[in-house]
CSV table of C-alpha atoms in Angstrom, one decimal:
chain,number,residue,atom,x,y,z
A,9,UNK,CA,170.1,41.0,-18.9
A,10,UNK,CA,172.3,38.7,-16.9
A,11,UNK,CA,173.7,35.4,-18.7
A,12,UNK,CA,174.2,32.5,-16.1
A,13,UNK,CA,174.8,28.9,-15.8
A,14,UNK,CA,170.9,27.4,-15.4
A,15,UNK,CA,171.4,23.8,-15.7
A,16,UNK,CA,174.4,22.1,-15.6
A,17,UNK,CA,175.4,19.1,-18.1
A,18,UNK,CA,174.1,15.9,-15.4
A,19,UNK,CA,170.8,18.0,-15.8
A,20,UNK,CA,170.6,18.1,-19.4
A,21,UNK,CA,171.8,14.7,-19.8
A,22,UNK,CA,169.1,13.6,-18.1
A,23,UNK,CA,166.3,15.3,-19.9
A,24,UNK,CA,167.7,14.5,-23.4
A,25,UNK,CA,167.7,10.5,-22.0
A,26,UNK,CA,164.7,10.4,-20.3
A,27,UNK,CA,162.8,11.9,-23.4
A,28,UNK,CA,164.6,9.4,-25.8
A,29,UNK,CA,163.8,6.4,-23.7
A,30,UNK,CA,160.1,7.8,-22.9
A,31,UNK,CA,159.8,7.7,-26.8
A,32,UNK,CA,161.4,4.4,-26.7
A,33,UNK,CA,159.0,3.2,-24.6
A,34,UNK,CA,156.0,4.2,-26.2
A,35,UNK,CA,157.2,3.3,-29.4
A,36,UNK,CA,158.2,-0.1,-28.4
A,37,UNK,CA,155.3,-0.6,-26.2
A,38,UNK,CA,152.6,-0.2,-29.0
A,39,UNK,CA,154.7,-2.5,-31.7
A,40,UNK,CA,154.8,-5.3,-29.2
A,41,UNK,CA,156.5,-9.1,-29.7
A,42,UNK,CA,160.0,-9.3,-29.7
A,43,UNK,CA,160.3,-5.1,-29.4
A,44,UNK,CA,159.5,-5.7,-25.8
A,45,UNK,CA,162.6,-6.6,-24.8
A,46,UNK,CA,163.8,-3.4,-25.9
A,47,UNK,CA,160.4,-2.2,-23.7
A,48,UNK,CA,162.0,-4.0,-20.4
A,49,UNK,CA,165.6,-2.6,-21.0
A,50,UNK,CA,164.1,1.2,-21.6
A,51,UNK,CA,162.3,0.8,-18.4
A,52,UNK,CA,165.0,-0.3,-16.3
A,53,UNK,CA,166.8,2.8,-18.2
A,54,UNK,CA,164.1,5.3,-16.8
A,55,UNK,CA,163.8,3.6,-13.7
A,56,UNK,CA,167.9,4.6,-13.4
A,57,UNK,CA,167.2,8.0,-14.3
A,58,UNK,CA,164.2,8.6,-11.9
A,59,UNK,CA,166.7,7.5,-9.4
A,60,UNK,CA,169.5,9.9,-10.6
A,61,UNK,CA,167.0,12.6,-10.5
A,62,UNK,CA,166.1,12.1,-6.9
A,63,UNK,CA,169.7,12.2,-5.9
A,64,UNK,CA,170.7,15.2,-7.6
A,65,UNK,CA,167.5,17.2,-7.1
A,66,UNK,CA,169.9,17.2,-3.8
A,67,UNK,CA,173.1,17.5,-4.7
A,68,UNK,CA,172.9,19.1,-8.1
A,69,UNK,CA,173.2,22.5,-9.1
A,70,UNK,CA,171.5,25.0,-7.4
A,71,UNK,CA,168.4,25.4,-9.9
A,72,UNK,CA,168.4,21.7,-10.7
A,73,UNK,CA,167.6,21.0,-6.8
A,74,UNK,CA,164.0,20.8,-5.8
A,75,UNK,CA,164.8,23.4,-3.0
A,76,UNK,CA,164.7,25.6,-6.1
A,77,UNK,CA,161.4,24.8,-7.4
A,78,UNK,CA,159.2,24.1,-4.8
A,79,UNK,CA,156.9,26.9,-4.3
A,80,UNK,CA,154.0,27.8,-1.9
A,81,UNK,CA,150.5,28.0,-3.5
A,82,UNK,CA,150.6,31.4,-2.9
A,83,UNK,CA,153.3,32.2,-5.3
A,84,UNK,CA,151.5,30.2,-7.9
A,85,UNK,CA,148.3,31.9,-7.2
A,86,UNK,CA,150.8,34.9,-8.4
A,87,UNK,CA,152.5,33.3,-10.8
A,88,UNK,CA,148.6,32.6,-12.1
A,89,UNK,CA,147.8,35.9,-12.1
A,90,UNK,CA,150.7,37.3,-13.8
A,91,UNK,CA,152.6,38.3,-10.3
A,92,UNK,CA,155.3,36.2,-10.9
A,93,UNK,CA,159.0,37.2,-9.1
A,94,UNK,CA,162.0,37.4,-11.6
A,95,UNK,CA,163.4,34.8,-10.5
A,96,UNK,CA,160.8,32.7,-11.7
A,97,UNK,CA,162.1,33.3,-15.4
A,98,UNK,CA,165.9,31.8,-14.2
A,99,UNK,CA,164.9,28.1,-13.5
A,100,UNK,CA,162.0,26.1,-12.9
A,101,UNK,CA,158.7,28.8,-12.9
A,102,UNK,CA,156.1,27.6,-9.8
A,103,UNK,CA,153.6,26.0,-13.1
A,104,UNK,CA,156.7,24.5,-14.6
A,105,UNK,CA,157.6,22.9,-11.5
A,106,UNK,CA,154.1,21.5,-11.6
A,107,UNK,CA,154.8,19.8,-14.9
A,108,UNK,CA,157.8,18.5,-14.0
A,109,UNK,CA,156.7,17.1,-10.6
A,110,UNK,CA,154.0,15.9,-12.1
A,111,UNK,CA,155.3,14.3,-14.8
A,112,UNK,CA,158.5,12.3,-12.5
A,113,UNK,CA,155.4,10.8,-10.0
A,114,UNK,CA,153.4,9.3,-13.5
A,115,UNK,CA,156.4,8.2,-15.2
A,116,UNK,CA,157.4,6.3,-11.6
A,117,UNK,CA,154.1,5.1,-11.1
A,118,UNK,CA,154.5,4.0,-15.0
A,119,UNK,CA,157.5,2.0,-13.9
A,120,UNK,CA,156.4,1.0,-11.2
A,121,UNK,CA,153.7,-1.0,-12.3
A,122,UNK,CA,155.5,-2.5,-15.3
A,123,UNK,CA,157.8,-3.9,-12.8
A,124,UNK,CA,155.0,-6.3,-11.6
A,125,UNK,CA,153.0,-6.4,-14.9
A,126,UNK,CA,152.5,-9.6,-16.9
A,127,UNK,CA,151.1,-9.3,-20.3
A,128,UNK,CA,150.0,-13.2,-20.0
A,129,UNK,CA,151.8,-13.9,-23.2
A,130,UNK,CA,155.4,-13.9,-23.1
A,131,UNK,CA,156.3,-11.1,-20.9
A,132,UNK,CA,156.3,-10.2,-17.3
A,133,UNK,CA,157.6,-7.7,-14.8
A,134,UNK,CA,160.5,-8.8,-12.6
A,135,UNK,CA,158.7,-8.8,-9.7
A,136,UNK,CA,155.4,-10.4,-10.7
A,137,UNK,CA,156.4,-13.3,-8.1
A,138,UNK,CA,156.8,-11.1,-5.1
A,139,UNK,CA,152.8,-9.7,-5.2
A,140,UNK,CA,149.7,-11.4,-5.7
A,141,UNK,CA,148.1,-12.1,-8.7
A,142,UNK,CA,144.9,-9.4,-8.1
A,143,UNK,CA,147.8,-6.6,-7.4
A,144,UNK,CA,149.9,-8.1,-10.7
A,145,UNK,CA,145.9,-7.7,-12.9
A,146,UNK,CA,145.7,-4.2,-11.1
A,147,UNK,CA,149.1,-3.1,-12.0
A,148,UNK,CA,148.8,-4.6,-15.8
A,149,UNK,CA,145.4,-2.9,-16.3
A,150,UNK,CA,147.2,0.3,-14.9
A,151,UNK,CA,150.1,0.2,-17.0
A,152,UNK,CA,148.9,-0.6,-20.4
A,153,UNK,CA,145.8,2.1,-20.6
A,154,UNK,CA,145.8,4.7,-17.5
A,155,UNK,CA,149.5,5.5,-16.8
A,156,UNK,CA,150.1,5.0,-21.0
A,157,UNK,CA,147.6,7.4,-21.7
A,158,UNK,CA,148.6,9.3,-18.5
A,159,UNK,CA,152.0,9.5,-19.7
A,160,UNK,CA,150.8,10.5,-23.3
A,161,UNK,CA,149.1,13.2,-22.1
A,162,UNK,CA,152.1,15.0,-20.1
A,163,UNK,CA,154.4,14.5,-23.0
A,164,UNK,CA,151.9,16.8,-24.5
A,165,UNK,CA,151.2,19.0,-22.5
A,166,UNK,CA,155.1,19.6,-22.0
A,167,UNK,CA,155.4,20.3,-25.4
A,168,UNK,CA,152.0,22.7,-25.6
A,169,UNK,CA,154.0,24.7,-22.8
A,170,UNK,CA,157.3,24.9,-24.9
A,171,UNK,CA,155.6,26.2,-27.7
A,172,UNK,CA,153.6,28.9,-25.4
A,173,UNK,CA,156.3,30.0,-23.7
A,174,UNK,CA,158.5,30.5,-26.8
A,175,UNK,CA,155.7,32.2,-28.8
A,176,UNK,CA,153.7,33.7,-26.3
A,177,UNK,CA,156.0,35.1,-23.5
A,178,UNK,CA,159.2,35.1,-25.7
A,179,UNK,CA,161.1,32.9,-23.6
A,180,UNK,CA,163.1,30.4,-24.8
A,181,UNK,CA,163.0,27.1,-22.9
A,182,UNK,CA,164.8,24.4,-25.4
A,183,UNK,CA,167.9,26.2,-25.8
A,184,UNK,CA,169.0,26.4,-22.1
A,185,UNK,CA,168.5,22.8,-21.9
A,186,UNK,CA,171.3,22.2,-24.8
A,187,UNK,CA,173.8,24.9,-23.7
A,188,UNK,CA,173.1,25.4,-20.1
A,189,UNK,CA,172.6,29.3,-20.3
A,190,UNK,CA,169.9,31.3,-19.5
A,191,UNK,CA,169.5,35.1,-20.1
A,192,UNK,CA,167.4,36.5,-17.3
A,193,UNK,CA,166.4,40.0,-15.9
A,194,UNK,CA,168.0,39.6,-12.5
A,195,UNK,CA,171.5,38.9,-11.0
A,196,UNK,CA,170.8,35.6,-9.7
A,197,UNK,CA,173.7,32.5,-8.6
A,198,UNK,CA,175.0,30.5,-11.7
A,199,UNK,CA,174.5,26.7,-11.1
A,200,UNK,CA,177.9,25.0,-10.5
A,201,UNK,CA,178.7,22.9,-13.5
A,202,UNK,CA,182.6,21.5,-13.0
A,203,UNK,CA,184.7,18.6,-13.9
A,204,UNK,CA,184.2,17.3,-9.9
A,205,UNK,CA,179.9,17.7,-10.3
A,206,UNK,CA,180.2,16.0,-13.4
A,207,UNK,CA,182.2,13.1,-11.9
A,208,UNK,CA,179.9,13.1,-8.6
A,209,UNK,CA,176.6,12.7,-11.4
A,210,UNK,CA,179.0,9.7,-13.2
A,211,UNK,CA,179.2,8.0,-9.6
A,212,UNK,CA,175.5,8.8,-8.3
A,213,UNK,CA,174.5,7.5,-12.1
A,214,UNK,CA,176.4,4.5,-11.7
A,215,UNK,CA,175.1,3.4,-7.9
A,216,UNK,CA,171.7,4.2,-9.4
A,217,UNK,CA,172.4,1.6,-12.3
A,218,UNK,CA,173.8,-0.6,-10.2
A,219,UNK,CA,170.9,-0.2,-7.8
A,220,UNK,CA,168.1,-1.1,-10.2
A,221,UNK,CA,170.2,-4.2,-11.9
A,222,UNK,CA,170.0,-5.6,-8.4
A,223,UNK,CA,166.8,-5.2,-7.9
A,224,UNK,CA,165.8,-7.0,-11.6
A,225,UNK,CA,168.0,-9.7,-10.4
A,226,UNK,CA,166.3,-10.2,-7.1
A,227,UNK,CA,163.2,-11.3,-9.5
A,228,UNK,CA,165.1,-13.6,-11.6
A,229,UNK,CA,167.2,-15.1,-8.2
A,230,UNK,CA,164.0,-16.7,-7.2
């Protein structure tokens, strides 16, 4: 067994944040009143994050870039069928890179939408004034049952595949994600993890944040 640097400290930043705000979200979303605020602020929050994640699934470390992960259907027809290459136990495995794929296009589509929802109350989506009122009902409909149940669902079935991978193939999926390591069968590249990534995520972070505060004030400018 090799031990190698899997996913470097941007990367696990990132999950960690985007599962606390997700929670945040859904916990905040349900309560209602004065809670959404915090709502508005954690979707902003994600909507930085999904940004992030674009950017460095470029630039990041080798097994946090989507080169990395995206696969053929043919190797997941394998992977199905229990053919699957070692190196599909280093980083992202052709199903996991489903999940994951999956589960960034619903939580965008999430934001997305809340951006030009309007809950006809108190509380409305930045850029409710920019689309028409049948696209703001569409996008309100979407975002308070589909894409909430949508979003439910993945959360579950992310954690359904943690538990059967730790119990069922013996491989441990939580732990790389808070240390960075991975033991794996194969001598495979290390993902670089340095003082100068971390500063390049801290900068690509930033312009991200910076990116989506615009684009709330554009809404409020008119």
């Amino acid at each position: 067994m090799h031990t190698i640097r899997v996913w470097d400290l941007p990367t696990r930043l990132f999950h960690w944040l985007l599962a606390a705000c997700v929670v945040g979200l859904i916990v905040t979303g349900s309560i209602g009143g004065n809670w959404m605020n915090w709502h508005l602020r954690l979707g902003y929050a994600v909507l930085t994050l999904l940004l992030f994640r674009l950017v460095w699934g470029f630039v990041g470390g080798h097994w946090s870039r989507f080169g990395s992960f995206v696969y053929a259907p043919s190797s997941l027809l394998a992977y199905l069928k229990g053919r699957g290459k070692p190196e599909h136990q280093v980083g992202h495995s052709p199903l996991g890179a489903l999940s994951v794929f999956g589960l960034l296009l619903i939580l965008a589509a999430q934001v997305g939408t809340g951006l030009i929802s309007d809950d006809e109350i108190s509380f409305f989506g930045p850029l409710v004034r920019f689309v028409s009122g049948e696209t703001v009902s569409l996008a309100t409909g979407y975002h308070k049952d589909i894409g909430k149940l949508l979003v439910l669902a993945l959360v579950a079935l992310h954690l359904a595949a943690i538990a059967y991978y730790k119990w069922v193939k013996k491989q441990a999926l939580v732990r790389p994600m808070i240390d960075g390591d991975k033991q794996v069968p194969v001598s495979v590249r290390s993902a670089r993890d340095t003082a100068g990534t971390r500063v390049l995520a801290l900068v690509v972070l930033a312009l991200c944040g910076w990116g989506v505060s615009e684009l709330v004030s554009l809404g409020a400018a008119f």
